[in-house]
XYZ file of C-alpha atoms in Angstrom:
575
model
C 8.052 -1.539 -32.482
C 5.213 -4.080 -31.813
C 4.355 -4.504 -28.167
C 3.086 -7.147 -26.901
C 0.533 -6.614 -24.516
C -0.529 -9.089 -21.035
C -3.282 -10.167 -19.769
C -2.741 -11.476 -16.235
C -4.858 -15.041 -15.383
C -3.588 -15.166 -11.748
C -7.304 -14.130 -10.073
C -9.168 -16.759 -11.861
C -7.728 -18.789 -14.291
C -4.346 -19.315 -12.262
C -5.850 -20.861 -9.659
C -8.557 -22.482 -11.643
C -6.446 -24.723 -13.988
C -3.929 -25.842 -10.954
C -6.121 -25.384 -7.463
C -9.791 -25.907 -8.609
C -10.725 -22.184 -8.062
C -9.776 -21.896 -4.467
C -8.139 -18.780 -4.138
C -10.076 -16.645 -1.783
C -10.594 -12.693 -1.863
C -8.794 -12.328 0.807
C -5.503 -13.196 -0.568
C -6.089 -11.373 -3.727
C -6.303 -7.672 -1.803
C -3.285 -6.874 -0.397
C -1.543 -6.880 -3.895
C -4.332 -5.240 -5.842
C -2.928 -2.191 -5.263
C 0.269 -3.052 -7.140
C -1.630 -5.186 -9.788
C -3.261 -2.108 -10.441
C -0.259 -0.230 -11.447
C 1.757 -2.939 -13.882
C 0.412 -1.700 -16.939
C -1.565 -4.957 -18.044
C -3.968 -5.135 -20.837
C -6.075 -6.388 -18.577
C -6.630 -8.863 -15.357
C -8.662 -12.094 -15.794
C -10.308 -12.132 -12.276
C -13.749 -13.441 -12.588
C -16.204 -15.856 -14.407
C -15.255 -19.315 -15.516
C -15.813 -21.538 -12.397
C -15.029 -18.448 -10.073
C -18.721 -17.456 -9.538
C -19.630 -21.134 -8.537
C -16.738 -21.916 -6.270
C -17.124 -18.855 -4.405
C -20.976 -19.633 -3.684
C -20.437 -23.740 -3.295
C -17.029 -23.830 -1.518
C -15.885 -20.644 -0.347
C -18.922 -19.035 1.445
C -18.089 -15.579 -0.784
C -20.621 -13.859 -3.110
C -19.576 -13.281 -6.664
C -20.571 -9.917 -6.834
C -19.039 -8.601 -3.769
C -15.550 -9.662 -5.396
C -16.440 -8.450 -8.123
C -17.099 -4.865 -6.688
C -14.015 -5.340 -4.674
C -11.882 -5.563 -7.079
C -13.092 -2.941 -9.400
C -12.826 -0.376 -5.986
C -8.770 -2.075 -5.747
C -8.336 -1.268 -9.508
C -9.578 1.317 -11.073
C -7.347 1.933 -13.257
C -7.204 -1.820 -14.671
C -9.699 -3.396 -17.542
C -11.314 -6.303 -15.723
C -12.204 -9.333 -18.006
C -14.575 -12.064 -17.574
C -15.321 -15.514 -19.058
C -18.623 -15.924 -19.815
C -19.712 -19.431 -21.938
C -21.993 -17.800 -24.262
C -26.373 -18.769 -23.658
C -24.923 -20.967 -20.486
C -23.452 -17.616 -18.647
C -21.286 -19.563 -15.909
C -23.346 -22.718 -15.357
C -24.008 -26.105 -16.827
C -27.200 -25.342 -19.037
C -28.512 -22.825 -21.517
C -30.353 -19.712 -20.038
C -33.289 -17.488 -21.657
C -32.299 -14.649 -23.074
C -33.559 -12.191 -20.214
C -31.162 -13.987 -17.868
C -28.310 -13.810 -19.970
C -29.413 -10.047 -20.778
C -29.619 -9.361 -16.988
C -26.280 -11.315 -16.108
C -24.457 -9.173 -18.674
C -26.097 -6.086 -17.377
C -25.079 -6.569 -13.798
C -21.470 -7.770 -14.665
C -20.621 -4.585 -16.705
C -22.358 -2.462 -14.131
C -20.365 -4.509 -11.118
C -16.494 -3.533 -12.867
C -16.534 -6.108 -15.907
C -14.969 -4.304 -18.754
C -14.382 -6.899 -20.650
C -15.875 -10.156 -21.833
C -14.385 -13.087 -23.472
C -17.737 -14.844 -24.727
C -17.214 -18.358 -26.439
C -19.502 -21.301 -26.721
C -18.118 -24.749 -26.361
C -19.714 -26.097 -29.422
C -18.274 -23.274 -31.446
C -21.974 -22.438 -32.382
C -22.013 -18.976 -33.160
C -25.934 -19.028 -32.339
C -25.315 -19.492 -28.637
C -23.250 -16.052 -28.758
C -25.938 -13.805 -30.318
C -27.300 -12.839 -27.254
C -24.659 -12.199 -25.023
C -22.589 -10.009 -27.672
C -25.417 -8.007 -28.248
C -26.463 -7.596 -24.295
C -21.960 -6.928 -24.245
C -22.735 -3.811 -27.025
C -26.148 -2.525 -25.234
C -24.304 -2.190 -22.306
C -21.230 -0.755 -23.154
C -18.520 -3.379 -22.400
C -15.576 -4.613 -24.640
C -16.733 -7.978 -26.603
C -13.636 -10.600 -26.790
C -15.462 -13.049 -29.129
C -13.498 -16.299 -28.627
C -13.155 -19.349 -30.737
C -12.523 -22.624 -29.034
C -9.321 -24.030 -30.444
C -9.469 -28.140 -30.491
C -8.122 -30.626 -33.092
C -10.307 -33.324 -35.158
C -11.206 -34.404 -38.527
C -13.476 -31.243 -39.204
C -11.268 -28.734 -37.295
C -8.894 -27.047 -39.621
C -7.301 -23.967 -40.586
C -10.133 -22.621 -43.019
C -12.558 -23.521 -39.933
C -11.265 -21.303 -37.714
C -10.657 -18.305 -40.412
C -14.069 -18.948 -41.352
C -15.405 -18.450 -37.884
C -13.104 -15.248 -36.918
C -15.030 -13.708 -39.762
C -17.966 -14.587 -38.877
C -17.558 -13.069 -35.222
C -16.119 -9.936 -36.368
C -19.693 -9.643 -38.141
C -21.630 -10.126 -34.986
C -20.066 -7.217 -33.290
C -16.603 -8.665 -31.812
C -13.664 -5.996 -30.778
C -11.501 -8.458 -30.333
C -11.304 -11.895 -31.115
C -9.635 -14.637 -28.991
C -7.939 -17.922 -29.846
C -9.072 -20.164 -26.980
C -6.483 -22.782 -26.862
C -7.654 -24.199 -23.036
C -5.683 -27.575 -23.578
C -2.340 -26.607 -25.229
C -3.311 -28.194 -28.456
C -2.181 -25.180 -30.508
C 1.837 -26.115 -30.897
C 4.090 -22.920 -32.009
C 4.497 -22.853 -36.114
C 0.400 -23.662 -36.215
C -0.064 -20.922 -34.244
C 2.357 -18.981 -36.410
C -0.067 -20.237 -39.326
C -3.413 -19.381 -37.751
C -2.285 -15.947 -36.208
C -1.203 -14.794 -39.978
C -4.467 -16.466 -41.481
C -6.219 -14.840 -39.222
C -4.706 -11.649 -39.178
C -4.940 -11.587 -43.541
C -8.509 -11.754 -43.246
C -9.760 -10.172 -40.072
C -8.650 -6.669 -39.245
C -9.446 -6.789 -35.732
C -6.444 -7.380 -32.334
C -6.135 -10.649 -31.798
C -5.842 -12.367 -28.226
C -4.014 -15.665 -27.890
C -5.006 -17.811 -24.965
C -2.745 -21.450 -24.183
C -2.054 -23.069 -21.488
C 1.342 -24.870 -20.774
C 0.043 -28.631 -19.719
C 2.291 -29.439 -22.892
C 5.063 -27.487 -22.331
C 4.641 -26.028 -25.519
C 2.768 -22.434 -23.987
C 5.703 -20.035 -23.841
C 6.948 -21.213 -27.875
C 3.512 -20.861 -29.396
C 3.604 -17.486 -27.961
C 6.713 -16.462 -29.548
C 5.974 -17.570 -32.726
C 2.836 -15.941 -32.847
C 4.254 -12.778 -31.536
C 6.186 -12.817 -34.812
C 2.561 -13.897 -36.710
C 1.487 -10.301 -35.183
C -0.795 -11.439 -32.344
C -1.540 -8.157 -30.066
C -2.307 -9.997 -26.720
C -1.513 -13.159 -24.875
C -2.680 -14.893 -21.416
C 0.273 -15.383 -18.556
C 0.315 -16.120 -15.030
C 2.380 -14.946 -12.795
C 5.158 -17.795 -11.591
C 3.654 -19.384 -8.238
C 0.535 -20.514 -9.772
C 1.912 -20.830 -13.618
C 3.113 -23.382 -15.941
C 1.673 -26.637 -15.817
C -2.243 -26.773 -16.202
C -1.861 -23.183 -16.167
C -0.586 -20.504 -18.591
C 3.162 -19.654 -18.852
C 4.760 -17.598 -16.514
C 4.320 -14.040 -17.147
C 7.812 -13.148 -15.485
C 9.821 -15.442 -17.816
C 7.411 -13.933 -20.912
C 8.191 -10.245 -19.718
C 11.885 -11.252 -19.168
C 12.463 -13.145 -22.987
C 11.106 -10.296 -25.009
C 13.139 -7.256 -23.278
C 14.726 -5.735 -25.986
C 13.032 -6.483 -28.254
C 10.685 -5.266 -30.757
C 8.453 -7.162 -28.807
C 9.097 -5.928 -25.531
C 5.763 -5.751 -23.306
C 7.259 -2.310 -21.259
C 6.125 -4.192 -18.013
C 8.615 -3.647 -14.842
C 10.129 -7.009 -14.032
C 10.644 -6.191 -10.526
C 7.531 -5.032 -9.945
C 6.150 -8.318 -10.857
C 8.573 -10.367 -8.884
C 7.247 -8.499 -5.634
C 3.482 -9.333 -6.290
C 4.673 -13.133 -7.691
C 6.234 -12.927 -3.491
C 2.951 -12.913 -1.989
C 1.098 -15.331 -4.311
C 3.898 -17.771 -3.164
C 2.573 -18.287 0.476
C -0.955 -18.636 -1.541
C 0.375 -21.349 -3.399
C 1.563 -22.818 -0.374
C -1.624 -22.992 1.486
C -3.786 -23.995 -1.068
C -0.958 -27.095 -1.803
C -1.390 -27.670 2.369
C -5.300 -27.395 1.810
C -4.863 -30.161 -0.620
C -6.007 -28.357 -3.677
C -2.683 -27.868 -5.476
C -1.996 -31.281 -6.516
C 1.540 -31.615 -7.347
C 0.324 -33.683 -10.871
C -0.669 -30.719 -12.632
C 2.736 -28.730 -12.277
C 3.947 -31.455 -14.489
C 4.607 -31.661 -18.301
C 2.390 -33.603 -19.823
C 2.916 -34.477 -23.700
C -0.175 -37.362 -23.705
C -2.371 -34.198 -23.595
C -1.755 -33.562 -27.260
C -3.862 -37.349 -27.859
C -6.394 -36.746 -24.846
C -6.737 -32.771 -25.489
C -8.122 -32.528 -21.981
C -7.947 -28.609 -20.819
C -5.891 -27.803 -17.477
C -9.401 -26.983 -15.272
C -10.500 -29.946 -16.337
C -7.543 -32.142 -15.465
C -7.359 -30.448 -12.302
C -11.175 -31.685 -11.420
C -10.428 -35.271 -12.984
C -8.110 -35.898 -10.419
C -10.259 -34.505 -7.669
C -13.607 -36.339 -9.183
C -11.245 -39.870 -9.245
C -10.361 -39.397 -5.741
C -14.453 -38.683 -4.188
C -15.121 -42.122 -6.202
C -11.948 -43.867 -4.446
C -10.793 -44.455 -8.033
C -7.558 -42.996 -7.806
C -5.704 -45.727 -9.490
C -8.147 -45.118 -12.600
C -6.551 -42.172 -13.718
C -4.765 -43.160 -16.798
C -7.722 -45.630 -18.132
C -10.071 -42.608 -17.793
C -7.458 -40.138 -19.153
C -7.422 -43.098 -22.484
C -11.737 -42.924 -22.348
C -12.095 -39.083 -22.640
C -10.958 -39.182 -26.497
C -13.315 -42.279 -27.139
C -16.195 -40.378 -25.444
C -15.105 -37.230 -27.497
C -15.094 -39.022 -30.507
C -18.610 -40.479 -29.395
C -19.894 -37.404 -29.154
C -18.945 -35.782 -32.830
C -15.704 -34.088 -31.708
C -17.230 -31.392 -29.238
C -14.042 -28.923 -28.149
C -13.028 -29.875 -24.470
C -13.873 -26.423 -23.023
C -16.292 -25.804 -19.979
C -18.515 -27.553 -20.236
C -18.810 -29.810 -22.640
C -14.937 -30.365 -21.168
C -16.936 -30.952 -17.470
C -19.581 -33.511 -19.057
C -17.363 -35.983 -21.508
C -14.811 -35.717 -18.518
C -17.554 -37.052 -16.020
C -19.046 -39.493 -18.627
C -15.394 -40.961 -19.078
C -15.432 -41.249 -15.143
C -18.584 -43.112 -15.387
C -17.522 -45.104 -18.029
C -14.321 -46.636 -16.482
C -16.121 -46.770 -12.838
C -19.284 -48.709 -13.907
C -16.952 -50.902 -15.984
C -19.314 -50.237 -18.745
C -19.608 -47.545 -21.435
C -22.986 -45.427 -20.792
C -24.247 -48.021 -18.139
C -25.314 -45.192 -16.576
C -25.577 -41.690 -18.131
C -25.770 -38.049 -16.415
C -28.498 -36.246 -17.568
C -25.670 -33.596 -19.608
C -24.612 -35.633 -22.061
C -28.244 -36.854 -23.098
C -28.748 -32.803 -23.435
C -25.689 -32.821 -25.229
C -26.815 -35.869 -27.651
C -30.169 -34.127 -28.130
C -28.921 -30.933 -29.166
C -29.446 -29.034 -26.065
C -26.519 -27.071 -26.150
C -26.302 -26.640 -30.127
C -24.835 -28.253 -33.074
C -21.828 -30.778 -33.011
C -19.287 -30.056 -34.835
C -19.885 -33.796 -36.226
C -22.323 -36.052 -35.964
C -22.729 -38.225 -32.849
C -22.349 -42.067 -33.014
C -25.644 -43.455 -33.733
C -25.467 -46.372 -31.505
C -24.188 -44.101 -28.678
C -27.275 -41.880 -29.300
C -30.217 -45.034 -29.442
C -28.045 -46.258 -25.867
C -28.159 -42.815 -24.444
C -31.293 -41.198 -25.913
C -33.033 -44.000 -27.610
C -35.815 -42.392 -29.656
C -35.956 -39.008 -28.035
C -36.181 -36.097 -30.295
C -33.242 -34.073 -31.168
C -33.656 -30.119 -31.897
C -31.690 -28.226 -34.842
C -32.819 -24.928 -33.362
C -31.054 -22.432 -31.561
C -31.786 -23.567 -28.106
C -32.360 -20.570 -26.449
C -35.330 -20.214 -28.690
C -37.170 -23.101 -27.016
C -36.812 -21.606 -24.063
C -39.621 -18.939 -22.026
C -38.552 -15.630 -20.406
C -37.691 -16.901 -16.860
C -35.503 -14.112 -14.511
C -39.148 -13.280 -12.983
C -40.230 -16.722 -12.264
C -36.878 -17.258 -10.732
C -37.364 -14.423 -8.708
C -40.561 -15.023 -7.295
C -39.266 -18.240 -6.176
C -36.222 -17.460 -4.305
C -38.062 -13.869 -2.891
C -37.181 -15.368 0.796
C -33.740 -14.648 0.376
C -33.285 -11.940 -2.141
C -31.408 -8.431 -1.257
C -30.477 -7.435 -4.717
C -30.512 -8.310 -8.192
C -27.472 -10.442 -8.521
C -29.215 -12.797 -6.131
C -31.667 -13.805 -8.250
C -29.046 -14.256 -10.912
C -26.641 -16.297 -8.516
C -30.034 -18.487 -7.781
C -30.584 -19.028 -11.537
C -27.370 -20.701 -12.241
C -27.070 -22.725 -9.081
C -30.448 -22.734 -7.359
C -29.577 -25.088 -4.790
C -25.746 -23.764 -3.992
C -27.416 -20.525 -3.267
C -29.884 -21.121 -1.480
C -27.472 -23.136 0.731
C -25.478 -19.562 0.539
C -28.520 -17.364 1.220
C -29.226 -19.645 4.412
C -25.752 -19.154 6.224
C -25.505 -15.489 4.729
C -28.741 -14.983 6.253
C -28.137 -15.873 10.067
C -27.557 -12.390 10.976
C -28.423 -8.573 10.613
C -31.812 -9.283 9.575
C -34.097 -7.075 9.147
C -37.517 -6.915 6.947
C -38.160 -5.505 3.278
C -40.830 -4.986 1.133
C -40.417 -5.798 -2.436
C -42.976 -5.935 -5.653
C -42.442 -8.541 -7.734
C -45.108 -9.119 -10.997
C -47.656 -6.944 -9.001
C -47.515 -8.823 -6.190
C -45.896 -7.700 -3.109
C -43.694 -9.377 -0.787
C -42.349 -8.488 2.695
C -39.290 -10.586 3.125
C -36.745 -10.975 5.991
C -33.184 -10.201 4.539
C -29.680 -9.460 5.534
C -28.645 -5.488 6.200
C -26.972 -5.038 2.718
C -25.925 -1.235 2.366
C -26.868 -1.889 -1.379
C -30.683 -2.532 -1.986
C -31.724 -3.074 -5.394
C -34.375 -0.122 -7.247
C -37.321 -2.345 -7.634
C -37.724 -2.745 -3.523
C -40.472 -0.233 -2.657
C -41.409 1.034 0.593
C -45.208 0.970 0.271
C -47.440 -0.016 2.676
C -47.757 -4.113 3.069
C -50.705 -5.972 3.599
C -51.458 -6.869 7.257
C -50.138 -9.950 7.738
C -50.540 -12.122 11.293
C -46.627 -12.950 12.503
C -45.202 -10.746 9.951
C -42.590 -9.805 12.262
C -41.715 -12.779 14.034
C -38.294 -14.557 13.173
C -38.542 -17.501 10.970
C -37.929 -21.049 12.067
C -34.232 -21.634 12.467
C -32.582 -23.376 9.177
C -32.125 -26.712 9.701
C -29.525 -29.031 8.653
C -29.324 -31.195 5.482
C -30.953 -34.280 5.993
C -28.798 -37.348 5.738
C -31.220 -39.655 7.124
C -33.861 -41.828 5.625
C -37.278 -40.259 5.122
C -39.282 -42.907 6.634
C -38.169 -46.369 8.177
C -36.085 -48.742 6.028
C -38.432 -51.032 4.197
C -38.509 -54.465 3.154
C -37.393 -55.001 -1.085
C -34.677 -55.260 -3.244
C -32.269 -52.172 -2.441
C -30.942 -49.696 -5.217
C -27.958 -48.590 -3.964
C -25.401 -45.366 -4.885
C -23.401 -46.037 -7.271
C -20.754 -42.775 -6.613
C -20.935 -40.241 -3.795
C -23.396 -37.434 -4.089
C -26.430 -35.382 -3.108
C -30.170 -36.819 -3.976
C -30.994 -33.613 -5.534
C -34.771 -35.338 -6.356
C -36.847 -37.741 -5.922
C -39.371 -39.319 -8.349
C -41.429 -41.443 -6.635
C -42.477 -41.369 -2.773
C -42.722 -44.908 -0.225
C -45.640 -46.808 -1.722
C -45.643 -45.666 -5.211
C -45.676 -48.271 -8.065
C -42.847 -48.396 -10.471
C -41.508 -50.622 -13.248
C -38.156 -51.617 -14.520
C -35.873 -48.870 -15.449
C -38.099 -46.218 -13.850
C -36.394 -43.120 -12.973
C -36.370 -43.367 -8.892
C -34.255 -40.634 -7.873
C -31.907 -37.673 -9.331
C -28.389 -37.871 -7.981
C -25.971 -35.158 -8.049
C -22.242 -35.804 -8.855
C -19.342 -34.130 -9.960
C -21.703 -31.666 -10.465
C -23.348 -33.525 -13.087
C -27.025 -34.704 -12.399
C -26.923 -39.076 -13.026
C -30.612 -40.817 -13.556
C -30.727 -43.722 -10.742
C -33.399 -45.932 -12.328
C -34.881 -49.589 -10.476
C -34.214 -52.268 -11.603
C -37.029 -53.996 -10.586
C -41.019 -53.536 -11.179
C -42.379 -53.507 -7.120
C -43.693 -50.931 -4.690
C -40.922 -48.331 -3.277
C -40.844 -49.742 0.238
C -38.143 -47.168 1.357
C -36.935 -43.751 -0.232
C -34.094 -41.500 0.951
C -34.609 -37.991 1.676
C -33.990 -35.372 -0.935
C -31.269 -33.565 -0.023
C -29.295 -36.279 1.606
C -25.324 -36.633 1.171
C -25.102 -40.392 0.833
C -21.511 -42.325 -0.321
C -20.751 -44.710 -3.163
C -22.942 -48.012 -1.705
C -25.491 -46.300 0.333
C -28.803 -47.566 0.175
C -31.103 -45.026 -1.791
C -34.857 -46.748 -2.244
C -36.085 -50.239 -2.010
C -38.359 -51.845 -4.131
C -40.115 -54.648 -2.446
């Protein structure tokens, strides 16, 4: 008898592909307990857009739910998704940071770690599946599953073969748009299997409605794992319903062993979760449906989920199905990149942009010229060359691996963020979203302070810090330099400014064109520019857009960096 075994998405992907990662620790811990004693595989619970939405939405650090729910189950493999050299953010990192980030995961409960690149470019894995080995967690090598004119059966056999070399225990079809449809997956599974002697994982999603039949059929190709949620947050943009899964194969020779009633009693208390975060406005009733047009647009549940979120900050709404017909165009632009985070994240926004503007790259976020330029690693096909002279024009592009253009950096990141740091994984939360954690740090910091001193490249710091039982081995408790007002209380944080910097000038005005933050500013009041001058840096969608002048002046008026402005507000003047 083959079982088949479960891993359970309902801590992070669940909630992720149908409530834009809003689920909050606090409603995961009174079931860990019983989560803890199903008999899973394992229990997806962290990574993916987890880490970020705890630090920019839920006020919740990454690592404390991490620790918390290792300490709720111990006797459970935790697994993680981690995208390769970009860890959980938007960018590639140096390969100390990605060293350290694995590090800290395994040693905060990850056991194990589903590492894929978007691209498919094995070079962006070779870093974190050897830090995964050094460390002594589980490597889940993944391969993003997409369709196009170069994506075909001997592509993917070809790359399962080549990730078994590089160290993988297990490797993972990543199907993250229900593209894979059942007798293909019956195909792949058995081409797979014939040439790689390794378990393999199937992940799907049910957007299509296609989830729960691929995973039959590729139960009887001989896959050893598969991805379910449990029923309150399942189906839809999410994976198929563990409950039904566990109930279908009873009896069989597939039959996972799990206890159906056990389920059903932990699948009770994610139901009133469900319900609040469809009260909160998070749940969006769109992405509970069946949706067959995802087989042309191939656009991943997560991402669907923020598409209709993005539309409605840009009071686009009524755009959806024009920008749902642009994401294959921009795809297709862009040599056929898989739609996984986050090249999924940066077509998705461009095709906002696209049909908002009512141009095609009018304007440009600062991703998918990184994207164009090779930033994030080969293309499965090459881009469109007048898409790359309108996005790029004559900027170099690398062939490299990226990560090799890039300097050590975990200490330099460190030094700067010293103000706030009690451990570690702060300075690895600041690397991948400097300003969302600093914005953390600030309100974590309001009370229990207390002072520290802490060495950092030979220098030493004495830093005021919240009363963490945990303090990280490098902080030292040597004598500090005397310092004058060492011990008085900093200035009290203030506010985001939303106001203009100096007094609204005379000139021609450059206005927003989307909601966002001004995340930096170029020039200052009184600076010269020219025509199509980078002004400003504007953060949206949590893409970074260019906001050039159109005119060749004097900046009369500037905004303040940091400033939450809406679609129309005045950012500079050039008079």
């Amino acid at each position: 008898m083959k079982k088949l075994q479960i891993t359970e998405t309902i801590l992070r992907d669940g909630h992720q592909s149908q409530a834009a990662t809003r689920m909050k620790t606090s409603e995961m811990l009174p079931v860990l307990d019983k989560i803890d004693k199903i008999g899973y595989y394992s229990v997806e619970c962290w990574g993916g857009a987890t880490f970020d939405s705890c630090l920019r939405f839920l006020n919740e650090d990454p690592w404390e739910r991490l620790k918390t729910l290792k300490e709720a189950m111990p006797n459970t493999k935790l697994q993680m998704l981690l995208r390769g050299q970009n860890l959980l953010g938007y960018k590639h990192y140096s390969d100390d940071v990605v060293d350290m980030f694995v590090k800290k995961s395994i040693e905060n409960g990850i056991d194990i770690l589903r590492i894929f690149d978007a691209l498919n470019d094995i070079r962006n894995l070779e870093q974190a599946i050897k830090s995964t080995k050094k460390y002594g967690g589980i490597v889940e090598a993944a391969l993003s599953y997409t369709k196009s004119p170069v994506h075909n059966l001997e592509y993917f056999v070809d790359l399962s073969k080549k990730l078994k070399n590089m160290g993988a225990d297990t490797i993972c079809i990543k199907d993250m748009a229900n593209l894979l449809l059942p007798y293909e997956a019956y195909e792949l599974v058995k081409a797979i299997k014939s040439e790689v002697d390794l378990p393999i994982h199937l992940h799907t999603h049910n957007t299509t409605g296609t989830g729960s039949m691929t995973y039959l059929k590729a139960a009887e190709a001989g896959v050893d794992i598969v991805d379910t949620c449990l029923t309150p947050l399942a189906n839809g943009t999410s994976q198929p319903g563990t409950e039904s899964l566990v109930a279908t194969l009873q009896g069989t020779e597939f039959d996972t062993g799990l206890d159906l009633i056990k389920l059903t009693e932990i699948a009770n208390h994610f139901k009133g979760v469900a319900e609040r975060l469809k009260s909160d406005g998070f749940l969006d009733p769109k992405v509970l449906n069946v949706d067959v047009k995802t087989l042309i647009y191939q656009i991943p549940g997560g991402m669907l989920s923020n598409l209709i979120k993005q539309l409605k900050e840009q009071g686009a709404s009524d755009k959806y199905d024009e920008v749902l017909a642009e994401v294959p165009r921009v795809r297709e632009d862009m040599g056929y990149p898989p739609l996984v985070t986050p090249t999924s994240q940066i077509v998705g926004t461009q095709a906002v942009l696209n049909v908002v503007m009512g141009e095609r790259y009018k304007m440009v976020t600062s991703e998918i010229k990184g994207l164009l330029k090779g930033e994030y690693g080969k293309l499965p096909a090459e881009p469109k060359q007048e898409v790359i002279k309108k996005c790029i024009g004559d900027e170099k592009r690398i062939t490299c691996r990226p990560a090799d253009l890039l300097e050590p950096s975990f200490d330099k990141y460190k030094e700067e963020m010293m103000k706030y740091y009690t451990k570690e994984e702060d300075v690895l939360s600041y690397c991948l979203f400097p300003k969302v954690a600093e914005n953390f740090f600030k309100q974590r910091d309001k009370e229990h302070k207390r002072f520290i001193k802490v060495k950092v490249g030979g220098k030493q710091y004495e830093v005021e810090v919240e009363d963490y039982d945990y303090i990280a081995p490098k902080v030292v408790e040597t004598p500090a330099p005397q310092k004058q007002q060492s011990n008085v209380a900093p200035a009290p944080v203030q506010p985001q400014q939303t106001t203009p910097s100096v007094n609204l000038g005379n000139g021609q005005a450059v206005n927003a064109p989307m909601p966002g933050t001004v995340i930096k500013l170029k020039f200052k009041t009184g600076d010269k520019v020219k025509k199509g001058d980078v002004l400003l840096v504007l953060e949206a969608m949590k893409m970074e857009n260019d906001i050039v002048s159109n005119y060749d002046g004097v900046v009369t008026y500037a905004i303040s960096e940091g400033a939450h402005v809406e679609s129309g507000s005045t950012l500079c003047k050039v008079g």
